[in-house]
Tab-separated table of C-alpha atoms in Angstrom:
chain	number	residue	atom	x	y	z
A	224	UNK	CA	0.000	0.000	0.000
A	225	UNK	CA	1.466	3.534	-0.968
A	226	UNK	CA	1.955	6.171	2.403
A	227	UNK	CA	-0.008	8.407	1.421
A	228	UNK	CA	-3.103	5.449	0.851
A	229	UNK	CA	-2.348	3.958	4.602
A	230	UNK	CA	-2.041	7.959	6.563
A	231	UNK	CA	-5.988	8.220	5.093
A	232	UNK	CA	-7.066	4.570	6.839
A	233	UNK	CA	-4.697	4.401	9.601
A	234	UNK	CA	-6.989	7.011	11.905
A	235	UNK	CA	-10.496	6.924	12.092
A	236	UNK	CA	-11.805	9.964	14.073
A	237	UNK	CA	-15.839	10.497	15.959
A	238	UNK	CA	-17.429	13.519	15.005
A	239	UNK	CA	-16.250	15.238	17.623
A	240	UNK	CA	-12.771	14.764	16.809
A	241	UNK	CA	-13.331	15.459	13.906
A	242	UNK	CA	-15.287	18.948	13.963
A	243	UNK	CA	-11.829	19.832	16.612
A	244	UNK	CA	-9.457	19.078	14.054
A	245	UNK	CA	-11.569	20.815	10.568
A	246	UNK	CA	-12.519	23.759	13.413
A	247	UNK	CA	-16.105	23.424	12.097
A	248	UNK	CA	-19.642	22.542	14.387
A	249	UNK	CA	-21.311	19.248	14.716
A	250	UNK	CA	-24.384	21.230	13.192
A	251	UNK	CA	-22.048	22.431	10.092
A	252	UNK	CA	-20.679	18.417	8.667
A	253	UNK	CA	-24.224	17.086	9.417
A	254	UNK	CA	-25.662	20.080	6.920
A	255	UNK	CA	-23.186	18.845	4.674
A	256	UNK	CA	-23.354	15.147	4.712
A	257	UNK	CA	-27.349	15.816	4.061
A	258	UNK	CA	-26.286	18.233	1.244
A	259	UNK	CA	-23.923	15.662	-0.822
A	260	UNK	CA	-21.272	18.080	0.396
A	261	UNK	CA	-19.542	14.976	2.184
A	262	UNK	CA	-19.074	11.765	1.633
A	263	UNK	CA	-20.665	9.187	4.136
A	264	UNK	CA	-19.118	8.465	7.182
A	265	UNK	CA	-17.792	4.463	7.747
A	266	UNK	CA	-20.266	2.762	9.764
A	267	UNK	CA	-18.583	0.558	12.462
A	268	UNK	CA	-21.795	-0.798	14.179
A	269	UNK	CA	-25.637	0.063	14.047
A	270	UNK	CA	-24.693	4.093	15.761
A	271	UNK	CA	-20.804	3.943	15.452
A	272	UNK	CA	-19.967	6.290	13.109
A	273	UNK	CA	-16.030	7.347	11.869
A	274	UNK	CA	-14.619	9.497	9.660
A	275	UNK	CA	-11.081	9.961	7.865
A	276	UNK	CA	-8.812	12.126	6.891
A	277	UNK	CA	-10.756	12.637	3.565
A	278	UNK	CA	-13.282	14.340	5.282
A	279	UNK	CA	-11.334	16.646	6.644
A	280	UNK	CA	-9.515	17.759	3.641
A	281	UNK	CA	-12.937	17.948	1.877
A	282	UNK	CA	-13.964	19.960	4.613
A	283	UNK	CA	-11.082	22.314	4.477
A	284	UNK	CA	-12.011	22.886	0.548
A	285	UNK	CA	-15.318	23.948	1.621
A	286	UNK	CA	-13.805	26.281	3.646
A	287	UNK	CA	-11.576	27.457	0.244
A	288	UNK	CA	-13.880	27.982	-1.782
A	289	UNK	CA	-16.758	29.893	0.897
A	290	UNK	CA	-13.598	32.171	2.321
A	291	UNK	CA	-11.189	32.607	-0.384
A	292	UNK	CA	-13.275	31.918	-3.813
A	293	UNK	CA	-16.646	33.706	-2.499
A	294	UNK	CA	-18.544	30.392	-3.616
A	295	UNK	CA	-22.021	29.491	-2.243
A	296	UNK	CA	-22.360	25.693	-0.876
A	297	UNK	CA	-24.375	24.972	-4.499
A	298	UNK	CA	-21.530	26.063	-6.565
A	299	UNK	CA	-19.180	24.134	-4.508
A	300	UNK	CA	-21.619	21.143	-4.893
A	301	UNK	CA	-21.097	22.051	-8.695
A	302	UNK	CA	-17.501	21.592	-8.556
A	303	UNK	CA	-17.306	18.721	-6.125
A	304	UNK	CA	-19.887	16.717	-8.400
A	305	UNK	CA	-20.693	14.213	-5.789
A	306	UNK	CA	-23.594	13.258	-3.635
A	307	UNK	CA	-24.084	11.591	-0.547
A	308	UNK	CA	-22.278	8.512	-0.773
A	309	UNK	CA	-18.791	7.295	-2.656
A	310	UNK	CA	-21.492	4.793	-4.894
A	311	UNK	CA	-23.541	7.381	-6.057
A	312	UNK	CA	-20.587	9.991	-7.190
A	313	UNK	CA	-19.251	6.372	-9.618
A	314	UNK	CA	-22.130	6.408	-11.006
A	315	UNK	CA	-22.130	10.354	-11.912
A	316	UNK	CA	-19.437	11.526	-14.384
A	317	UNK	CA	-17.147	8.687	-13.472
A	318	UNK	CA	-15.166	7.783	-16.695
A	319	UNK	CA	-14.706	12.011	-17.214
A	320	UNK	CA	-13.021	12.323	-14.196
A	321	UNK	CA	-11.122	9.427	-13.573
A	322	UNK	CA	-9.488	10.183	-17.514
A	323	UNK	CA	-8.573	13.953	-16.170
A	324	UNK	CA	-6.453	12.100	-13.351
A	325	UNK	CA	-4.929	9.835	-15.383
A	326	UNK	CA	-3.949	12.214	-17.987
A	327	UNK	CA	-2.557	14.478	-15.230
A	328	UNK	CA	-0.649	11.350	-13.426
A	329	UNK	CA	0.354	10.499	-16.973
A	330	UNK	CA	1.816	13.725	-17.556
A	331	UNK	CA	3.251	14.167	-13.979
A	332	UNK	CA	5.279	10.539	-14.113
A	333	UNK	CA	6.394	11.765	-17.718
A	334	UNK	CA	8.536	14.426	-15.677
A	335	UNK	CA	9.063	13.373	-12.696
A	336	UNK	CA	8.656	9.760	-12.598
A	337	UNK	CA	6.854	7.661	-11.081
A	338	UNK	CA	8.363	7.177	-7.074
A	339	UNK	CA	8.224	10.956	-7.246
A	340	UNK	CA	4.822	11.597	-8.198
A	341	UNK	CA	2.578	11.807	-5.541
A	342	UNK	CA	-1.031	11.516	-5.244
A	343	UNK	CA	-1.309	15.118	-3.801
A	344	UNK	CA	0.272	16.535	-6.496
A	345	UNK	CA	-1.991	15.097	-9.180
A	346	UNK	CA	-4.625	16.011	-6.775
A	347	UNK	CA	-3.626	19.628	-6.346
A	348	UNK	CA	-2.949	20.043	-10.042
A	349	UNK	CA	-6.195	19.564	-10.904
A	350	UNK	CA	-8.052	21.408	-8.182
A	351	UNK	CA	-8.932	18.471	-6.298
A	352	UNK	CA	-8.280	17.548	-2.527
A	353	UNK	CA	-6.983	13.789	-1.877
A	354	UNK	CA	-9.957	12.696	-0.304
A	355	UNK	CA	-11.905	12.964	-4.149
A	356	UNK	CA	-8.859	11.057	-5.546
A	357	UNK	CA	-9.720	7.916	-3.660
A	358	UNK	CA	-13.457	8.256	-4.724
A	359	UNK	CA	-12.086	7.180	-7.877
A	360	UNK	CA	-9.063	5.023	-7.271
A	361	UNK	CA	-8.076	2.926	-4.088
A	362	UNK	CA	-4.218	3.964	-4.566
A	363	UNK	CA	-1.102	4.989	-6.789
A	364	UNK	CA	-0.479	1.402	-7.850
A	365	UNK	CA	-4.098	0.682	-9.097
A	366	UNK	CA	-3.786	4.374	-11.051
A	367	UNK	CA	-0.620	3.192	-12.163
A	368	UNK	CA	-2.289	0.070	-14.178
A	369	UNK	CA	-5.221	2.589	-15.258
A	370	UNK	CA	-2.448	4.615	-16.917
A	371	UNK	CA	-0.800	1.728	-18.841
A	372	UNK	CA	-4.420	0.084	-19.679
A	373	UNK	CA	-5.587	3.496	-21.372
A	374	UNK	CA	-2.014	3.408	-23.475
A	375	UNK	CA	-3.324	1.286	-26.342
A	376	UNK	CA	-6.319	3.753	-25.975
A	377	UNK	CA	-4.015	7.166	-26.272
A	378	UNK	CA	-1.435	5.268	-29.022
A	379	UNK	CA	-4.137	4.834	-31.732
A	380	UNK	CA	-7.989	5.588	-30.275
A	381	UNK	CA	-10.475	3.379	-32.771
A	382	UNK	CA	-11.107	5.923	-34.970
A	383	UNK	CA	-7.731	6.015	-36.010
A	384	UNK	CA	-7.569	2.620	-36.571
A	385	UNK	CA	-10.364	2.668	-39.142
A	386	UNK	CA	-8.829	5.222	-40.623
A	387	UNK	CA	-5.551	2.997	-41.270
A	388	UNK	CA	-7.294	-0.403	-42.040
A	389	UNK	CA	-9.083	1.263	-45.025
A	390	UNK	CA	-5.334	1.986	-46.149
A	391	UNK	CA	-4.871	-1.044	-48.668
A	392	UNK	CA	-0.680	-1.155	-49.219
A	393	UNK	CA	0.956	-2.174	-46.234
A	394	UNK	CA	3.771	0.906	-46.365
A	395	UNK	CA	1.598	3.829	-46.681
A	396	UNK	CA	-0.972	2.163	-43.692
A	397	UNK	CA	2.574	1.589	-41.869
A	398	UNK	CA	3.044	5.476	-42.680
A	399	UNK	CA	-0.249	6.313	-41.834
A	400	UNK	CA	0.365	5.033	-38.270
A	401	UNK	CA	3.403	6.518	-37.882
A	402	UNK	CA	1.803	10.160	-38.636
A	403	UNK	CA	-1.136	9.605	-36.242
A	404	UNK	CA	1.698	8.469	-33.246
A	405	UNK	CA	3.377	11.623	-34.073
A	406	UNK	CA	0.703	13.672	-33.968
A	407	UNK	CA	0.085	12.726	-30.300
A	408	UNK	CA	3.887	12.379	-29.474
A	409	UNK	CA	3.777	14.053	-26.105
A	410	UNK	CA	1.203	11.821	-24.443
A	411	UNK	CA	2.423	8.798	-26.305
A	412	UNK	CA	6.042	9.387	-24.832
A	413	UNK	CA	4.535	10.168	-21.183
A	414	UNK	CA	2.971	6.702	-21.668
A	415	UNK	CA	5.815	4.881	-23.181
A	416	UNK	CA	7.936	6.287	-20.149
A	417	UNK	CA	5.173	4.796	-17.793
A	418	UNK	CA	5.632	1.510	-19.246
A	419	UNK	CA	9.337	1.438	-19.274
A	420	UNK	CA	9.237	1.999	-15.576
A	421	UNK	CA	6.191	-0.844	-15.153
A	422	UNK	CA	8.303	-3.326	-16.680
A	423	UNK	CA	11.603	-2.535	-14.899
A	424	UNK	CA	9.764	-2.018	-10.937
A	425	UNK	CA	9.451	-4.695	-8.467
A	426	UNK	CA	5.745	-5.112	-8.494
A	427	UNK	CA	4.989	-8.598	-10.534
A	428	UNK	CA	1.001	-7.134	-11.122
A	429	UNK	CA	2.157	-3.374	-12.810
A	430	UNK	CA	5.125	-5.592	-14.671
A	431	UNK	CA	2.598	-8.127	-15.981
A	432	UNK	CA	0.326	-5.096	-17.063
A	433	UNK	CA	2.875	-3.113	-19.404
A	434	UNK	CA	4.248	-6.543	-21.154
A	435	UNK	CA	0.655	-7.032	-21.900
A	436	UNK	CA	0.490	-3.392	-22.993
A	437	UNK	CA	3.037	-3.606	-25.589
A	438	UNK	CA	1.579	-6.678	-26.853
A	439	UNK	CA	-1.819	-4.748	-27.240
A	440	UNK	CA	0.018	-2.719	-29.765
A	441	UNK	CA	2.527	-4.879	-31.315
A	442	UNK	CA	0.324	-7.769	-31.966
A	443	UNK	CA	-2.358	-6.711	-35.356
A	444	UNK	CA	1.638	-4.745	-36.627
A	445	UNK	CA	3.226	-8.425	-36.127
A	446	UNK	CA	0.424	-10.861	-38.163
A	447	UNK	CA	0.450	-7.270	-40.349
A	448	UNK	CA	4.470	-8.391	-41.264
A	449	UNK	CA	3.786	-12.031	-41.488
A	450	UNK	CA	0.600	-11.796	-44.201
A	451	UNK	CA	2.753	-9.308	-46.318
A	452	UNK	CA	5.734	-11.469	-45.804
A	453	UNK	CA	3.472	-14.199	-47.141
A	454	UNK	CA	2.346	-12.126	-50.000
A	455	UNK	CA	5.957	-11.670	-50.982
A	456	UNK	CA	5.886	-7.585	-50.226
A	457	UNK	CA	7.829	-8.196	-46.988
A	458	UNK	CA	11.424	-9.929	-46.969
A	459	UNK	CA	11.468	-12.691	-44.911
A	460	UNK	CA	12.279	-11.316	-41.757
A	461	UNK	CA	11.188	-11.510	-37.587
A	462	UNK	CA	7.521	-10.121	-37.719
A	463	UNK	CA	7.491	-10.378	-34.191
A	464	UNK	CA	11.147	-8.618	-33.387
A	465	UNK	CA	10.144	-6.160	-36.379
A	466	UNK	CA	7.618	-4.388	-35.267
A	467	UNK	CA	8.802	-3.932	-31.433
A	468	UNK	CA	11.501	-2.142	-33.260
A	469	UNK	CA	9.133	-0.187	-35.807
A	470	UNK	CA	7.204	1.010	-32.483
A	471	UNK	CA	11.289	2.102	-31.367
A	472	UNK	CA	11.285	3.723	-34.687
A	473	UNK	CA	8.187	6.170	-34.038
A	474	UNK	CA	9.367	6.989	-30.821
A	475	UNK	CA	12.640	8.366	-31.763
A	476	UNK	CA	11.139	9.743	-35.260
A	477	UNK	CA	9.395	11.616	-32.247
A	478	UNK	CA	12.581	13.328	-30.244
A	479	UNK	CA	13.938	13.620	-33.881
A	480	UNK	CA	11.460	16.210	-34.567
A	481	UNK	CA	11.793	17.753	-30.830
A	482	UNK	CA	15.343	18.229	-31.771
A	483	UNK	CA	14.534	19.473	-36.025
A	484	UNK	CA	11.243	21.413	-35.226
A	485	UNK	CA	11.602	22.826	-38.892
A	486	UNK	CA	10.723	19.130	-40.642
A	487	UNK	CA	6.594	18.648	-40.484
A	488	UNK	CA	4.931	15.338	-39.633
A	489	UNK	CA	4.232	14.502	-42.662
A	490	UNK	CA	7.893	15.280	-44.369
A	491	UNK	CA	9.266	12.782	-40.956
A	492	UNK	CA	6.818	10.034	-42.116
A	493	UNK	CA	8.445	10.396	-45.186
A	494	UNK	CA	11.610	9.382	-44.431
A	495	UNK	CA	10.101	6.749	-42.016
A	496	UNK	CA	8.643	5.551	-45.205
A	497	UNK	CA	11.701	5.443	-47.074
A	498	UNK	CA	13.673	3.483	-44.463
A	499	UNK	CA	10.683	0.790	-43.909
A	500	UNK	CA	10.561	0.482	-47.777
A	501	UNK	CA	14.384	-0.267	-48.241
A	502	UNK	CA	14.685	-1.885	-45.454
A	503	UNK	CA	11.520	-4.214	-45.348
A	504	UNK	CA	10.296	-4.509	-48.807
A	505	UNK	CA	11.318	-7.746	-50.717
A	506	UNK	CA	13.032	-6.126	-53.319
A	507	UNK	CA	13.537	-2.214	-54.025
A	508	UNK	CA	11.141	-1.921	-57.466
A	509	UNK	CA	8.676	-3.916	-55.571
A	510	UNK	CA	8.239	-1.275	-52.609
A	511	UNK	CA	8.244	1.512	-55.576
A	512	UNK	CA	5.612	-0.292	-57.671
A	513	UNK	CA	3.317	-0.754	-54.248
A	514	UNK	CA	3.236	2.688	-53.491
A	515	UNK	CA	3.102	4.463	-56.822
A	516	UNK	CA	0.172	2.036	-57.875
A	517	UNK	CA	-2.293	3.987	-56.319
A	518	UNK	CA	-0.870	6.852	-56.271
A	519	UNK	CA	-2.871	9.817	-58.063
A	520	UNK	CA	-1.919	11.018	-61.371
A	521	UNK	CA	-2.050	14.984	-62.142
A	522	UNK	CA	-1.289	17.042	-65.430
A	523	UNK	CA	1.012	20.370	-64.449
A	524	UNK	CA	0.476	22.972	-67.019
A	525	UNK	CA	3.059	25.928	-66.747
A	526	UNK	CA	2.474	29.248	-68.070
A	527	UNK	CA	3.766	27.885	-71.265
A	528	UNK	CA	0.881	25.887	-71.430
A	529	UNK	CA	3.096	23.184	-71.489
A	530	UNK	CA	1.333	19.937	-70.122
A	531	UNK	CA	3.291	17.028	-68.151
A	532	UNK	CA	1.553	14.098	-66.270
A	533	UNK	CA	2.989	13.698	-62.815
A	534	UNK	CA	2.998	11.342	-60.103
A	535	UNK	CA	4.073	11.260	-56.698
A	536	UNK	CA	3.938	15.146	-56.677
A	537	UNK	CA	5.477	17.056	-53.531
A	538	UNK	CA	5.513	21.036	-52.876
A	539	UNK	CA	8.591	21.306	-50.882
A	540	UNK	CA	9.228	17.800	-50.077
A	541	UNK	CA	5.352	17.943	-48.680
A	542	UNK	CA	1.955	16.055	-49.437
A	543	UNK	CA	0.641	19.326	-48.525
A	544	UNK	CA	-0.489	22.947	-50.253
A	545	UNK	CA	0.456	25.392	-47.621
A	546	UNK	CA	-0.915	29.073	-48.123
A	547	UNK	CA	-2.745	31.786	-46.067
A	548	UNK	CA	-6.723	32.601	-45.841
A	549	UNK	CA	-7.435	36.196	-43.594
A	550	UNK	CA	-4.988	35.845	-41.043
A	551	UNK	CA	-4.968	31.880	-40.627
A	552	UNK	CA	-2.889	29.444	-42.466
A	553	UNK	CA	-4.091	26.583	-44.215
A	554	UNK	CA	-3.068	23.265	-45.378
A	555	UNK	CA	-4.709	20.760	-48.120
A	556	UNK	CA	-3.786	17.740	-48.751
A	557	UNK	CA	-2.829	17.419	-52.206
A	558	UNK	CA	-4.629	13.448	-52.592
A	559	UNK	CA	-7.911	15.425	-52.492
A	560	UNK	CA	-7.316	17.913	-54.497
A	561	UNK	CA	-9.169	18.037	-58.060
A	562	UNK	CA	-8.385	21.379	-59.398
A	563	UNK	CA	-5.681	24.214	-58.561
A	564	UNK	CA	-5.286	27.171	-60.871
A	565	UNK	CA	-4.210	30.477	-60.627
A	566	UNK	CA	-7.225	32.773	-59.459
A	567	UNK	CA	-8.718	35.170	-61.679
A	568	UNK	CA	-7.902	39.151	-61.017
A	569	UNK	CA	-6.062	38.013	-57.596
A	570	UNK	CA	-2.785	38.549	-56.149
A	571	UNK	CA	-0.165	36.819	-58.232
A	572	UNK	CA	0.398	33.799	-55.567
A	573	UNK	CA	-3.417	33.186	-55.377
A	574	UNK	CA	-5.302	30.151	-56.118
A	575	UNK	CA	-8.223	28.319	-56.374
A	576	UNK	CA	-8.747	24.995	-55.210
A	577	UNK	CA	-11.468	22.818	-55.904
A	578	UNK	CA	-11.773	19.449	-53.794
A	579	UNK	CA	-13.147	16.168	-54.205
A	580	UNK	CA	-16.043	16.566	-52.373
A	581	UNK	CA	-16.877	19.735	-55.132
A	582	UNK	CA	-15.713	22.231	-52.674
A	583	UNK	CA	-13.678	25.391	-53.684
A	584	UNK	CA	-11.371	27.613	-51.581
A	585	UNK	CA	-9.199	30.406	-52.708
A	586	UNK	CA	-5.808	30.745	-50.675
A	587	UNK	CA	-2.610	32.416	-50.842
A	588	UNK	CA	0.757	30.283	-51.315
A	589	UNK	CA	4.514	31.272	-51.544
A	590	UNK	CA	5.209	31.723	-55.135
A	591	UNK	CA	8.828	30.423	-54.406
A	592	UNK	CA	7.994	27.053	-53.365
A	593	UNK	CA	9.131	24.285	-55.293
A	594	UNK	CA	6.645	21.291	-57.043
A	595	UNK	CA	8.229	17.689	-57.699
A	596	UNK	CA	6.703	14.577	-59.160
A	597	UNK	CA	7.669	11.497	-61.807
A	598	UNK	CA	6.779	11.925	-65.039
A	599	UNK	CA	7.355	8.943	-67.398
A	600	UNK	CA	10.849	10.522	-68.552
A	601	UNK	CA	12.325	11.744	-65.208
A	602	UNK	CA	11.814	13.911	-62.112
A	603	UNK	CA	10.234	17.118	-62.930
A	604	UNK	CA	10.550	20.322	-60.783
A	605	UNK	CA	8.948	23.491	-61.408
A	606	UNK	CA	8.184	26.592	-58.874
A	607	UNK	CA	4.363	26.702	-57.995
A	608	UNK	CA	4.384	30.358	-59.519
A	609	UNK	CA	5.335	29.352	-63.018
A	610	UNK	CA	2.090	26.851	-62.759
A	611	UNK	CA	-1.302	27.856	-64.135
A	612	UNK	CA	-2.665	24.797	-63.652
A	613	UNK	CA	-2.849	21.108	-61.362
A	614	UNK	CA	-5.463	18.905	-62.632
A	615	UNK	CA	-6.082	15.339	-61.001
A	616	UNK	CA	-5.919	12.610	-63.916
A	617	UNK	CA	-9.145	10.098	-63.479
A	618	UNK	CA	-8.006	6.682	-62.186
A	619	UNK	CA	-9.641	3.597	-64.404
């Protein structure tokens, strides 16, 4: 049991004791227990009542937030959100709150680790006296396997993973994932630092938990490996061993970009991309020929009017059209783009976008920035403001 759990059990007080130690009337916790103020007190016989240490810290929050915040006891009912018993507040708002402290812990043991994260400071960071904590979780070790449970949760929530299974090559779903972990890098490497401490402590339980965690996530990347290895897109290889170190691979893609905050996600997935394909891919014009297959076609038309089909098109080593709109900046992907031309009677740098799903937008982009793609003869590059037009080719 963690010190802080056993110095809330270890004294049980009578109301009088209490009421001398929270400097508050009998008259004043009874108003409050009816209220949903306080929890209820542990019954130890049919009229033996005690209390704990948790109501005395929720006490002295009351006391806060009427002295120092101005608060009537309604608005501190508000903010407490509980009722008159530890059952009913479970049943209220439980899975909100207990995901704000694990967040919190999860960003807490990030820093500081976990020995030297307290449940008082997770408590006080969130507004929140001790006594609530335990409404919600018996002690540090069972928030501890909370933390690594909701990992698989945080890596990839199921949205996500719809998003990638609709993916059909296994590179660019492999990319896709990569871009999604990066995305959410900061909570992902809280809760890969978690882990790493679960499966190094003492405690066989928390141990047990993270193995099980990084199997979670390992697992659909490691039958992944072995059906494309099967399908002869994958070199024979370790599935298993692979994509523990693929997951390695995110997470230092990850400090990478702490370090080279001028590189985007999406040009770091890139190289990610690269690597995997070299490196995994049965041969070299077999990784090429899976992701260029679907790759969509466009015809560039300069202000020559000369016409080139492209594929595999990049504006500064991007999948993206940067430009402004008022005083925001915008980014399209350049997959859903039908139509960009130059816009009519604009600024020079202006153009207008039309989108797959028959939408149009007119934005402003650096005339300096530099388009590359593979035309059948060679690698083409041209600067966006010698371009009149983009047009997507059909795909048949």
């Amino acid at each position: 049991m963690d010190v802080e759990d056993a110095e809330n059990t270890s004294k049980l007080m009578n109301i009088k004791e209490l009421c001398e130690i929270a400097g508050v009337s009998r008259s004043t916790v009874y108003h409050y227990l009816k209220s949903g103020l306080l929890h209820s007190p542990i019954k130890e016989g049919p009229t033996k009542l005690r209390y704990d240490q948790r109501h005395n810290e929720r006490l002295q929050e009351i006391r806060h937030f009427r002295e120092k915040k101005k608060l009537s006891l309604g608005e501190i009912k508000k903010i407490f959100q509980v009722t008159t018993s530890p059952e009913n507040i479970l049943e209220k708002n439980t899975d909100e709150v207990k995901n704000l402290i694990l967040d919190k812990a999860i960003e807490l043991v990030s820093k500081k680790g976990f020995a030297k994260t307290k449940i008082s400071d997770i408590a006080e960071e969130l507004n929140m006296g001790k006594g609530t904590f335990y409404l919600y979780f018996k002690n540090k070790e069972e928030l501890f396997l909370k933390c690594i449970e909701r990992f698989s949760d945080i890596f990839l929530p199921k949205v996500l993973w719809e998003d990638i299974r609709k993916e059909k090559h296994f590179f660019k779903r492999s990319s896709k994932r990569m871009f999604y972990m990066l995305q959410s890098f900061h909570m992902f490497m809280g809760i890969i630092g978690i882990v790493k401490l679960a499966i190094r402590g003492t405690d066989a339980e928390i141990s047990k938990a993270a193995m099980d965690c990084f199997q979670i996530i390992t697992q659909p990347l490691t039958k992944e490996l072995q059906r494309n290895i099967e399908a002869g897109i994958v070199r024979e290889i370790d599935a298993s061993f692979i994509s523990f170190l693929l997951v390695g691979v995110g997470e230092a893609a990850g400090y990478w970009r702490m370090i080279h905050p001028e590189y985007s996600i999406e040009e770091t997935t890139g190289k990610i991309l690269d690597f995997m394909a070299k490196g995994l891919a049965s041969t070299a014009v077999d990784s090429q020929h899976a992701e260029k297959e679907d790759s969509p076609k466009f015809t560039v038309v300069d202000q020559n009017d000369n016409a080139l089909h492209l594929q595999d098109i990049r504006i500064n080593g991007s999948s993206l059209v940067s430009g402004s709109i008022g005083g925001g900046c915008l980014e399209v992907p350049l997959e859903r783009i039908e139509v960009l031309e130059k816009a009519p009677a604009k600024h020079e740098n202006t153009v207008l976008i039309r989108m797959d799903s028959e939408e149009q937008i007119q934005i402003q982009v650096d005339g300096t920035a530099v388009l590359t793609g593979q035309s059948s003869f060679g690698k083409y590059t041209i600067s966006l403001a010698d371009i009149n037009a983009i047009t997507k080719l059909p795909i048949y």
